[in-house]
């Protein structure tokens, strides 16, 4: 059993870039702006707000929030296990522009300028801290939020998604069924497994989009297919023919399909808001109105 867990750790270990591709320092107006930070070592972007968020285990996780002026939804992006925010910057700017959404992302404990050590449970504490920030600092409601998990990032994504009842949507990009299943096609979930997405996805109550490459040699295509099959509310999946594990963003159908999903989620949010505004009068109010009509006076 020890050999199995060691093997999983070796294959699914966290690989934060060393050295980190960026640093953080207080912004010039950080004291006046609630302790905002500035990313160093990367191209500056005036639209980003960087923070160091405390987690419930005492670490501080670096988050970055990119606003879009006409955004209706916010994408909370959990990246893969071998990248940090500095490397993801270009993709986030592209997603913000093409999808017209706000982007929130973060570095796991031990990644980039985040403190602590990376582990399965620390990623859960990390995303919880980022979600709390979205609610408190930016006023983002569940109904306005889409969780996006890439590769190992599907773990914290489904952890949080399984706990939110009114979430707008979930995107699983090259997601995993569980850690052990990346190595072996086991039929049951073992107690020492990590990132047990195969169980958690059954608890997600919002639309789920699965994106996976058919030629993924790291996380087999069958992981994505099974995750989609297990989702309660399935959205049309994107199976990228010939796509690998780390290059799906380079395929034109990736951004087209993602934009289609975002548009559908915006329409869903708008339709639900419209229905909520058309609340019928209560029975007591209706009775009072009928009595008024019937008697003409009190």
Short mmCIF file of C-alpha atoms in Angstrom, two decimals:
data_model
loop_
_atom_site.label_atom_id
_atom_site.label_comp_id
_atom_site.label_asym_id
_atom_site.label_seq_id
_atom_site.Cartn_x
_atom_site.Cartn_y
_atom_site.Cartn_z
CA UNK A 1 0.00 0.00 0.00
CA UNK A 2 2.87 2.35 0.79
CA UNK A 3 4.36 1.69 -2.64
CA UNK A 4 1.04 2.54 -4.27
CA UNK A 5 0.67 5.83 -2.46
CA UNK A 6 4.31 6.69 -3.19
CA UNK A 7 3.75 5.94 -6.86
CA UNK A 8 0.69 8.16 -6.96
CA UNK A 9 2.63 10.94 -5.26
CA UNK A 10 5.43 10.57 -7.80
CA UNK A 11 3.06 10.70 -10.77
CA UNK A 12 0.63 13.28 -9.44
CA UNK A 13 3.05 15.27 -7.29
CA UNK A 14 2.86 19.01 -7.40
CA UNK A 15 5.57 20.60 -9.51
CA UNK A 16 5.63 24.34 -8.78
CA UNK A 17 7.98 26.21 -11.14
CA UNK A 18 11.31 26.86 -9.47
CA UNK A 19 12.12 29.60 -9.21
CA UNK A 20 8.67 31.14 -9.27
CA UNK A 21 8.01 33.15 -12.42
CA UNK A 22 6.92 36.23 -10.46
CA UNK A 23 7.08 37.91 -7.08
CA UNK A 24 4.79 40.25 -5.16
CA UNK A 25 5.34 43.55 -3.42
CA UNK A 26 2.99 46.17 -1.94
CA UNK A 27 1.28 48.28 -4.57
CA UNK A 28 2.07 51.98 -4.46
CA UNK A 29 -1.43 52.70 -3.22
CA UNK A 30 -1.78 49.33 -1.48
CA UNK A 31 -2.47 50.76 1.97
CA UNK A 32 -5.28 52.89 0.63
CA UNK A 33 -6.65 50.06 -1.49
CA UNK A 34 -7.09 47.36 1.11
CA UNK A 35 -3.58 45.89 1.01
CA UNK A 36 -3.37 45.24 -2.72
CA UNK A 37 -0.12 43.86 -4.07
CA UNK A 38 1.75 44.19 -7.33
CA UNK A 39 3.18 41.28 -9.34
CA UNK A 40 6.84 41.67 -10.22
CA UNK A 41 8.82 39.92 -12.93
CA UNK A 42 5.92 39.82 -15.39
CA UNK A 43 4.39 42.29 -17.82
CA UNK A 44 2.28 44.75 -15.87
CA UNK A 45 -1.47 44.78 -16.38
CA UNK A 46 -3.41 47.71 -14.98
CA UNK A 47 -6.57 45.66 -14.79
CA UNK A 48 -5.34 43.11 -12.23
CA UNK A 49 -5.86 43.21 -8.46
CA UNK A 50 -3.44 41.00 -6.52
CA UNK A 51 -3.98 39.94 -2.92
CA UNK A 52 -2.46 37.55 -0.37
CA UNK A 53 -5.41 35.76 1.22
CA UNK A 54 -5.25 33.95 4.57
CA UNK A 55 -6.42 30.33 4.58
CA UNK A 56 -7.90 28.49 7.55
CA UNK A 57 -4.60 26.64 8.11
CA UNK A 58 -2.52 29.80 8.37
CA UNK A 59 -0.98 29.97 4.89
CA UNK A 60 -1.40 32.90 2.53
CA UNK A 61 -2.47 32.24 -1.03
CA UNK A 62 -1.85 34.77 -3.79
CA UNK A 63 -4.91 35.59 -5.89
CA UNK A 64 -5.26 37.72 -8.99
CA UNK A 65 -8.53 39.27 -10.21
CA UNK A 66 -8.93 40.63 -13.73
CA UNK A 67 -12.05 42.72 -14.31
CA UNK A 68 -13.94 43.01 -17.57
CA UNK A 69 -16.06 46.18 -17.85
CA UNK A 70 -19.10 44.38 -19.27
CA UNK A 71 -18.79 41.06 -17.43
CA UNK A 72 -21.93 39.30 -16.24
CA UNK A 73 -20.09 36.24 -14.94
CA UNK A 74 -16.82 35.49 -13.15
CA UNK A 75 -14.55 32.54 -13.92
CA UNK A 76 -12.64 31.08 -10.96
CA UNK A 77 -9.72 29.24 -12.59
CA UNK A 78 -7.71 26.48 -10.85
CA UNK A 79 -4.61 25.76 -12.95
CA UNK A 80 -2.59 22.57 -13.47
CA UNK A 81 0.17 21.21 -11.26
CA UNK A 82 3.21 22.53 -13.13
CA UNK A 83 2.36 26.22 -13.63
CA UNK A 84 2.01 29.39 -11.61
CA UNK A 85 0.20 32.68 -12.13
CA UNK A 86 3.10 34.26 -14.00
CA UNK A 87 2.99 31.56 -16.66
CA UNK A 88 -0.80 31.70 -16.94
CA UNK A 89 -1.03 35.47 -17.34
CA UNK A 90 -1.28 35.47 -21.14
CA UNK A 91 -4.07 32.89 -21.19
CA UNK A 92 -6.08 34.75 -18.55
CA UNK A 93 -5.91 37.99 -20.53
CA UNK A 94 -7.07 36.14 -23.66
CA UNK A 95 -9.95 34.47 -21.81
CA UNK A 96 -11.05 37.78 -20.33
CA UNK A 97 -11.08 39.44 -23.73
CA UNK A 98 -12.75 36.65 -25.72
CA UNK A 99 -15.27 35.52 -23.10
CA UNK A 100 -16.02 38.95 -21.59
CA UNK A 101 -15.89 37.62 -18.06
CA UNK A 102 -14.01 38.54 -14.93
CA UNK A 103 -11.15 36.14 -14.21
CA UNK A 104 -10.10 35.12 -10.72
CA UNK A 105 -7.17 32.77 -10.30
CA UNK A 106 -4.73 31.86 -7.58
CA UNK A 107 -1.59 29.92 -6.81
CA UNK A 108 -1.83 26.84 -4.61
CA UNK A 109 0.07 26.78 -1.34
CA UNK A 110 3.77 26.47 -2.19
CA UNK A 111 3.30 27.84 -5.72
CA UNK A 112 4.46 31.24 -6.92
CA UNK A 113 4.39 33.68 -4.01
CA UNK A 114 1.88 31.63 -1.97
CA UNK A 115 3.22 30.33 1.33
CA UNK A 116 3.04 26.80 2.73
CA UNK A 117 3.41 23.44 1.00
CA UNK A 118 1.30 21.98 -1.80
CA UNK A 119 -1.04 19.12 -0.89
CA UNK A 120 -4.49 17.87 -1.81
CA UNK A 121 -6.18 19.36 1.23
CA UNK A 122 -4.27 22.62 1.02
CA UNK A 123 -5.71 23.14 -2.48
CA UNK A 124 -9.16 22.81 -0.91
CA UNK A 125 -8.34 25.41 1.74
CA UNK A 126 -6.83 27.63 -0.97
CA UNK A 127 -9.91 27.70 -3.19
CA UNK A 128 -12.18 28.25 -0.19
CA UNK A 129 -10.17 31.35 0.73
CA UNK A 130 -10.39 32.65 -2.84
CA UNK A 131 -14.15 32.06 -2.96
CA UNK A 132 -14.57 33.96 0.32
CA UNK A 133 -12.62 36.84 -1.22
CA UNK A 134 -14.89 36.88 -4.26
CA UNK A 135 -17.92 37.18 -2.02
CA UNK A 136 -16.56 39.73 0.44
CA UNK A 137 -14.31 41.93 -1.71
CA UNK A 138 -16.09 41.78 -5.06
CA UNK A 139 -19.69 40.95 -4.19
CA UNK A 140 -19.77 37.91 -6.50
CA UNK A 141 -22.76 35.64 -5.84
CA UNK A 142 -22.89 31.89 -6.52
CA UNK A 143 -25.25 32.49 -9.44
CA UNK A 144 -22.61 34.67 -11.12
CA UNK A 145 -19.74 32.21 -10.74
CA UNK A 146 -18.31 29.52 -13.00
CA UNK A 147 -15.61 27.23 -11.60
CA UNK A 148 -12.91 26.15 -14.05
CA UNK A 149 -10.48 23.34 -13.21
CA UNK A 150 -7.58 22.27 -15.40
CA UNK A 151 -5.98 18.85 -14.81
CA UNK A 152 -5.23 18.59 -11.06
CA UNK A 153 -7.18 21.84 -10.72
CA UNK A 154 -10.30 19.75 -11.28
CA UNK A 155 -9.79 18.55 -7.68
CA UNK A 156 -10.30 21.85 -5.83
CA UNK A 157 -12.89 22.84 -8.45
CA UNK A 158 -15.15 19.86 -7.73
CA UNK A 159 -14.49 20.13 -4.00
CA UNK A 160 -16.00 23.62 -4.00
CA UNK A 161 -18.65 22.90 -6.64
CA UNK A 162 -20.03 20.01 -4.59
CA UNK A 163 -20.67 22.45 -1.72
CA UNK A 164 -22.39 25.27 -3.64
CA UNK A 165 -26.08 24.79 -4.44
CA UNK A 166 -26.61 27.81 -6.71
CA UNK A 167 -23.39 27.74 -8.74
CA UNK A 168 -23.83 28.87 -12.35
CA UNK A 169 -21.54 26.29 -14.00
CA UNK A 170 -18.40 24.15 -13.98
CA UNK A 171 -15.72 23.56 -16.62
CA UNK A 172 -13.45 20.51 -16.33
CA UNK A 173 -10.43 20.83 -18.64
CA UNK A 174 -8.40 17.61 -18.90
CA UNK A 175 -9.82 16.63 -15.52
CA UNK A 176 -9.02 13.49 -13.53
CA UNK A 177 -11.37 10.89 -12.02
CA UNK A 178 -8.97 10.47 -9.09
CA UNK A 179 -5.26 10.17 -8.42
CA UNK A 180 -5.08 6.38 -8.37
CA UNK A 181 -7.12 6.15 -11.57
CA UNK A 182 -4.49 8.11 -13.49
CA UNK A 183 -2.23 5.10 -12.90
CA UNK A 184 -4.60 2.13 -12.65
CA UNK A 185 -8.18 1.52 -13.93
CA UNK A 186 -9.48 0.58 -10.47
CA UNK A 187 -13.20 -0.08 -10.14
CA UNK A 188 -13.69 1.28 -6.63
CA UNK A 189 -12.47 4.37 -4.81
CA UNK A 190 -9.74 3.42 -2.36
CA UNK A 191 -9.54 5.17 0.99
CA UNK A 192 -6.00 6.46 0.36
CA UNK A 193 -6.83 7.87 -3.07
CA UNK A 194 -6.50 11.61 -3.72
CA UNK A 195 -8.78 14.05 -5.56
CA UNK A 196 -11.78 11.72 -5.58
CA UNK A 197 -13.57 13.58 -8.36
CA UNK A 198 -15.43 10.47 -9.46
CA UNK A 199 -17.49 10.71 -6.27
CA UNK A 200 -17.73 14.48 -5.93
CA UNK A 201 -19.06 15.19 -9.42
CA UNK A 202 -22.25 13.34 -8.50
CA UNK A 203 -22.91 16.07 -5.93
CA UNK A 204 -22.68 18.97 -8.41
CA UNK A 205 -26.06 20.49 -9.27
CA UNK A 206 -25.15 22.93 -12.06
CA UNK A 207 -24.31 22.52 -15.78
CA UNK A 208 -20.93 20.83 -16.34
CA UNK A 209 -18.82 21.31 -19.46
CA UNK A 210 -16.05 18.73 -19.96
CA UNK A 211 -13.14 19.47 -22.31
CA UNK A 212 -10.60 16.71 -23.02
CA UNK A 213 -8.13 15.78 -25.74
CA UNK A 214 -8.55 12.40 -27.39
CA UNK A 215 -4.75 11.95 -27.48
CA UNK A 216 -4.03 13.00 -23.90
CA UNK A 217 -1.06 10.90 -22.77
CA UNK A 218 -1.06 12.16 -19.17
CA UNK A 219 -4.72 11.86 -18.19
CA UNK A 220 -6.42 9.43 -20.51
CA UNK A 221 -9.43 10.58 -22.51
CA UNK A 222 -11.57 8.05 -20.60
CA UNK A 223 -11.32 10.27 -17.51
CA UNK A 224 -13.06 13.14 -19.25
CA UNK A 225 -15.65 10.88 -20.83
CA UNK A 226 -16.55 9.27 -17.50
CA UNK A 227 -16.72 12.61 -15.68
CA UNK A 228 -19.18 13.83 -18.29
CA UNK A 229 -21.27 10.66 -17.99
CA UNK A 230 -21.48 11.05 -14.21
CA UNK A 231 -22.50 14.72 -14.26
CA UNK A 232 -26.11 15.37 -13.25
CA UNK A 233 -26.58 18.29 -15.62
CA UNK A 234 -24.49 17.62 -18.71
CA UNK A 235 -23.51 20.34 -21.16
CA UNK A 236 -22.38 19.38 -24.66
CA UNK A 237 -18.76 18.20 -24.17
CA UNK A 238 -15.77 19.16 -26.28
CA UNK A 239 -13.63 16.21 -27.31
CA UNK A 240 -10.62 17.77 -29.04
CA UNK A 241 -9.54 15.31 -31.72
CA UNK A 242 -5.78 14.77 -31.47
CA UNK A 243 -5.53 17.13 -28.50
CA UNK A 244 -3.00 16.40 -25.78
CA UNK A 245 -2.87 17.35 -22.13
CA UNK A 246 -1.32 20.80 -22.30
CA UNK A 247 -2.25 22.20 -25.71
CA UNK A 248 -6.04 22.33 -25.94
CA UNK A 249 -6.05 26.15 -25.82
CA UNK A 250 -4.29 26.19 -29.21
CA UNK A 251 -7.24 24.56 -30.99
CA UNK A 252 -9.78 27.03 -32.48
CA UNK A 253 -12.71 24.94 -31.25
CA UNK A 254 -11.56 25.43 -27.66
CA UNK A 255 -12.38 29.13 -27.43
CA UNK A 256 -15.46 28.77 -29.67
CA UNK A 257 -17.00 26.08 -27.51
CA UNK A 258 -16.08 27.86 -24.29
CA UNK A 259 -17.67 31.07 -25.57
CA UNK A 260 -20.80 29.11 -26.47
CA UNK A 261 -20.96 27.72 -22.93
CA UNK A 262 -20.48 31.16 -21.37
CA UNK A 263 -23.25 32.60 -23.56
CA UNK A 264 -25.57 29.77 -22.53
CA UNK A 265 -24.81 30.36 -18.84
CA UNK A 266 -25.44 34.10 -19.25
CA UNK A 267 -28.79 33.38 -20.88
CA UNK A 268 -29.65 30.91 -18.12
CA UNK A 269 -28.86 33.51 -15.48
CA UNK A 270 -30.93 36.13 -17.29
CA UNK A 271 -33.91 33.78 -17.69
CA UNK A 272 -33.85 32.81 -14.03
CA UNK A 273 -33.63 36.45 -12.96
CA UNK A 274 -36.59 37.28 -15.20
CA UNK A 275 -38.70 34.46 -13.73
CA UNK A 276 -37.80 35.52 -10.20
CA UNK A 277 -39.04 39.04 -10.91
CA UNK A 278 -42.41 37.70 -12.05
CA UNK A 279 -43.53 36.46 -8.64
CA UNK A 280 -47.30 35.85 -8.49
CA UNK A 281 -49.23 37.49 -5.65
CA UNK A 282 -49.57 35.43 -2.51
CA UNK A 283 -52.87 33.72 -1.80
CA UNK A 284 -53.59 36.15 1.04
CA UNK A 285 -53.03 39.12 -1.26
CA UNK A 286 -55.21 37.55 -3.94
CA UNK A 287 -57.99 36.87 -1.43
CA UNK A 288 -57.84 40.43 -0.22
CA UNK A 289 -58.10 41.68 -3.79
CA UNK A 290 -61.07 39.42 -4.54
CA UNK A 291 -62.85 40.54 -1.38
CA UNK A 292 -62.27 44.15 -2.35
CA UNK A 293 -63.75 43.54 -5.78
CA UNK A 294 -66.63 41.58 -4.37
CA UNK A 295 -67.67 43.95 -1.63
CA UNK A 296 -66.41 47.22 -2.97
CA UNK A 297 -65.52 48.29 0.55
CA UNK A 298 -64.29 46.94 3.84
#
